[in-house]
mmCIF file of C-alpha atoms in Angstrom:
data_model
loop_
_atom_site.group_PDB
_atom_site.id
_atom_site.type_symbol
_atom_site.label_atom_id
_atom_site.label_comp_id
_atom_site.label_asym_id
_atom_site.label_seq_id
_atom_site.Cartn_x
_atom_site.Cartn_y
_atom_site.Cartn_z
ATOM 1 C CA UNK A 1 -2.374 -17.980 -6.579
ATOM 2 C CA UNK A 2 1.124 -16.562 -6.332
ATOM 3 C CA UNK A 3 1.690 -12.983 -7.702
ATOM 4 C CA UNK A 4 4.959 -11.254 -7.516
ATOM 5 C CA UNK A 5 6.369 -7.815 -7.745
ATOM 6 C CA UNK A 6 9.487 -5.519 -6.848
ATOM 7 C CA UNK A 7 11.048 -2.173 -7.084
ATOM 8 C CA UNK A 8 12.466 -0.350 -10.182
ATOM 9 C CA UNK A 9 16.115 -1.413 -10.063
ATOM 10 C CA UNK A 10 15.241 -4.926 -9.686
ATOM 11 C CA UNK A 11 16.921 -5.675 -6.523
ATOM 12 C CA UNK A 12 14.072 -6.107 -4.242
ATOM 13 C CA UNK A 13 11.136 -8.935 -5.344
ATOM 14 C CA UNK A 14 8.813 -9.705 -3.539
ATOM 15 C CA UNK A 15 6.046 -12.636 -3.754
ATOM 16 C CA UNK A 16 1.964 -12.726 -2.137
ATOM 17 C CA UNK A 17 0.244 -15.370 -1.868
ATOM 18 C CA UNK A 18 -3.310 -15.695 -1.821
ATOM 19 C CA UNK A 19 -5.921 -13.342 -2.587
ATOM 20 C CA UNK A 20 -5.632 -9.599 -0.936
ATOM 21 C CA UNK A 21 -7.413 -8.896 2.183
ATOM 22 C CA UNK A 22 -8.984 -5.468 0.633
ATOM 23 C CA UNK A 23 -7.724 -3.182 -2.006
ATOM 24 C CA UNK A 24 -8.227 0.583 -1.171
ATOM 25 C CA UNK A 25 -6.988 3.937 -1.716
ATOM 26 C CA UNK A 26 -5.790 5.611 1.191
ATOM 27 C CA UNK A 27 -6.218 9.775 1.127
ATOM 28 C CA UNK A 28 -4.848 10.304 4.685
ATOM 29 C CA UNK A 29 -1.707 12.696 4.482
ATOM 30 C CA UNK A 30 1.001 10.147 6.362
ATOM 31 C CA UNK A 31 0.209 7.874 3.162
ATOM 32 C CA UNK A 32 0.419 11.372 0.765
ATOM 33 C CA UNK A 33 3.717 12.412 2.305
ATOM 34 C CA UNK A 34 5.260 8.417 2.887
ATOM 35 C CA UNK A 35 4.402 7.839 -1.104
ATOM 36 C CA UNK A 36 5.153 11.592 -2.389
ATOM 37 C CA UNK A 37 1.918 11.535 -4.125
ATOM 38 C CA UNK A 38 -1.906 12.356 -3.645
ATOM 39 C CA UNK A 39 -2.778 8.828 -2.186
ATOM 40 C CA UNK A 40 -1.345 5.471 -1.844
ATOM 41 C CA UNK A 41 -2.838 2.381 -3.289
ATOM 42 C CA UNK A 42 -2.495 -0.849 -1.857
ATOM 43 C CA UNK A 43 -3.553 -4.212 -1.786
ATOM 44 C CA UNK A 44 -3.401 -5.654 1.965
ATOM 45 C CA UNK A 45 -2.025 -8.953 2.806
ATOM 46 C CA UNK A 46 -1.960 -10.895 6.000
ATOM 47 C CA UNK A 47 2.134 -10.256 6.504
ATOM 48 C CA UNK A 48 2.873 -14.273 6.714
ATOM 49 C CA UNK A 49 1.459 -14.611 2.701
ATOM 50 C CA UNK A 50 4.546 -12.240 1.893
ATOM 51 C CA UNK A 51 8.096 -13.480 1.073
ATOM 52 C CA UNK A 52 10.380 -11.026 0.174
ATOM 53 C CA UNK A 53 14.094 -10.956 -1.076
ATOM 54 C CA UNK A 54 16.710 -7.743 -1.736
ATOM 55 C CA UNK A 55 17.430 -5.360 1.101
ATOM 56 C CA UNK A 56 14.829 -3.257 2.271
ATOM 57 C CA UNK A 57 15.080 -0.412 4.658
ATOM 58 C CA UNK A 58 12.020 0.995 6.790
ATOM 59 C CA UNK A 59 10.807 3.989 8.461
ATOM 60 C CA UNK A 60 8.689 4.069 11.135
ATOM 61 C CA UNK A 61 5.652 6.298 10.240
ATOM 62 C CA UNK A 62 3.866 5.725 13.137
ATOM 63 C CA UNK A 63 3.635 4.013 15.993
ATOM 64 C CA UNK A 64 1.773 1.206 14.073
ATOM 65 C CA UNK A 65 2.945 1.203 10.605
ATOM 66 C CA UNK A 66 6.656 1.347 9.193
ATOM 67 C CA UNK A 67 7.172 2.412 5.878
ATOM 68 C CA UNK A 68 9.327 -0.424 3.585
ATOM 69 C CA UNK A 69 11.306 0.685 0.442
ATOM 70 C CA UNK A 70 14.317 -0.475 -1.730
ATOM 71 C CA UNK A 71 17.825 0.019 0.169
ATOM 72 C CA UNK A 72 19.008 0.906 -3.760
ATOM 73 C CA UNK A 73 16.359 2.553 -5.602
ATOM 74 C CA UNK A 74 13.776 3.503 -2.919
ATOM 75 C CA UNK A 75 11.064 2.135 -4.387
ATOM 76 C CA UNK A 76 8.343 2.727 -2.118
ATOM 77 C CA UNK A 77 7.282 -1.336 -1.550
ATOM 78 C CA UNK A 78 4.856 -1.817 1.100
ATOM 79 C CA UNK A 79 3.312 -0.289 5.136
ATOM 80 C CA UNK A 80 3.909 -3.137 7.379
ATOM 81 C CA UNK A 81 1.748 -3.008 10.750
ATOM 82 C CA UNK A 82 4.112 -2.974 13.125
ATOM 83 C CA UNK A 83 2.540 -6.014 15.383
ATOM 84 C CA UNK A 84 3.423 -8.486 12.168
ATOM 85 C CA UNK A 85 0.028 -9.020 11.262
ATOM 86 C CA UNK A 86 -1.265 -7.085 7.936
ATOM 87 C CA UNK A 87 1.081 -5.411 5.008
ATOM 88 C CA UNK A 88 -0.203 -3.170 2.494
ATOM 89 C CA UNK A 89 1.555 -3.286 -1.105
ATOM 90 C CA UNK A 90 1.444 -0.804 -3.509
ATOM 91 C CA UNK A 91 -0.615 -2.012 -6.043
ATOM 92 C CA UNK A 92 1.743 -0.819 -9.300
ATOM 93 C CA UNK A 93 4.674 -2.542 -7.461
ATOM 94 C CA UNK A 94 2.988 -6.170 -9.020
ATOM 95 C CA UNK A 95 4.511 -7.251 -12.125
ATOM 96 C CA UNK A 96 0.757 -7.432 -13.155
ATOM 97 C CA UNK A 97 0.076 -3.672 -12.146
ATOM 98 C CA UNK A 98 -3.691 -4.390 -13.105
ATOM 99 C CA UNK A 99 -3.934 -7.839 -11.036
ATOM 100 C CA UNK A 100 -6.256 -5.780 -8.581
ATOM 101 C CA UNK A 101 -8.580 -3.230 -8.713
ATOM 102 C CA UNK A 102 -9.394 -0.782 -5.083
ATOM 103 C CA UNK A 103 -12.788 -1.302 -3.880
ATOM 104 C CA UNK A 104 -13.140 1.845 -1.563
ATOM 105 C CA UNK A 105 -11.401 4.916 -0.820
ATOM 106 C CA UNK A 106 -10.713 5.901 2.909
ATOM 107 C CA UNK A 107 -9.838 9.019 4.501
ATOM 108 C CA UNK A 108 -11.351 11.354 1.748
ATOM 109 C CA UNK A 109 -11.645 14.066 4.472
ATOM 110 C CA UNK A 110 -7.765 14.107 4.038
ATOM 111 C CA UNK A 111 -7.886 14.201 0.267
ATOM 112 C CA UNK A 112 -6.678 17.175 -2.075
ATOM 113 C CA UNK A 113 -9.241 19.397 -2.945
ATOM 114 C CA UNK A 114 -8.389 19.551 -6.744
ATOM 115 C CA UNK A 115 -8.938 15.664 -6.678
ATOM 116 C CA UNK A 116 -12.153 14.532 -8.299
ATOM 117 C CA UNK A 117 -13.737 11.229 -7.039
ATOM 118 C CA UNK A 118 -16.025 9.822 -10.119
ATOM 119 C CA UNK A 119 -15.304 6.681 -9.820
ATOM 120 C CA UNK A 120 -18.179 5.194 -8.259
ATOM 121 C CA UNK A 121 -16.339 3.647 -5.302
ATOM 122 C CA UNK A 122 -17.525 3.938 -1.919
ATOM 123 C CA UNK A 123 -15.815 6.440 -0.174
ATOM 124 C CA UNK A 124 -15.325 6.706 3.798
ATOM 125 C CA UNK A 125 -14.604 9.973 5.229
ATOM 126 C CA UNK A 126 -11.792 8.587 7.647
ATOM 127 C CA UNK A 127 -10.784 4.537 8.416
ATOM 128 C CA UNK A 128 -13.637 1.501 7.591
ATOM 129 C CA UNK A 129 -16.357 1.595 10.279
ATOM 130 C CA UNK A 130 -15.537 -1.160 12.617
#
C-alpha cells in the first residue's frame, strides 16, 4: 500500500510505501523542542520506502538524526537517521492523519509532568529494550 502526505503549503509531498516499521510517541525533549510540542508522533519507515518531492531543508539534531521540514512553510516532515537507514514521519503529516495508530510511548521519563498517560499503551521509560 502507498500512502502519501506533505506539509501545509503544499509544496512538499511525500509518498511511503509499505506498512510502518512501528508507530510510537516519542517524550524525549530533542523530539519536544525539534516539533515545538509535548511529543512527536511518528510512524517509522525503512528510508528507501520514502519518495519525496518539494524542497526540504534539515537540521542536524544529533549526531544520528537530522530534522527534515518544508523550505516554505516549515512543516515539520520527518527525523531521518543519519546512516540512510530508518525515517520517522509525523503521523498528522499523512493525508489520512488516522492511517496509523502509536503502539507504545518511549522516553516517558522525559515527558511533561502535567501530561496524563491513560491510554493503555505500553510505555518505556527511555528507548525500546534491545
Amino acid at each position: 500500500m502507498i500512502r502519501e502526505g506533505g506539509c501545509l503549503c503544499g509544496a512538499v509531498r511525500f509518498k511511503a510505501e509499505g506498512e510502518p516499521l512501528n508507530v510510537r510517541i516519542c517524550h524525549c525533549r530533542m523530539c519536544q523542542k525539534a516539533m515545538g510540542s509535548p511529543y512527536f508522533v511518528r510512524a517509522q519507515f525503512d528510508q528507501r520506502a520514502l519518495s519525496v518531492e518539494g524542497e526540504t531543508e534539515h537540521y542536524a539534531s544529533s549526531e544520528n538524526i537530522d530534522r527534515v521540514f518544508c523550505k516554505r512553510c516549515g512543516t515539520r516532515l520527518f527525523s531521518w537517521r543519519r546512516n540512510g537507514t530508518l525515517a520517522g514521519v509525523s503521523l498528522t503529516t499523512f493525508d489520512d492523519r488516522n492511517a496509523f495508530a502509536p503502539t507504545e510511548h518511549i522516553w516517558v521519563s522525559e515527558k511533561l509532568a502535567w501530561l496524563k498517560l491513560d491510554d493503555g499503551l505500553v510505555q518505556y521509560q527511555g528507548t525500546i529494550p534491545a
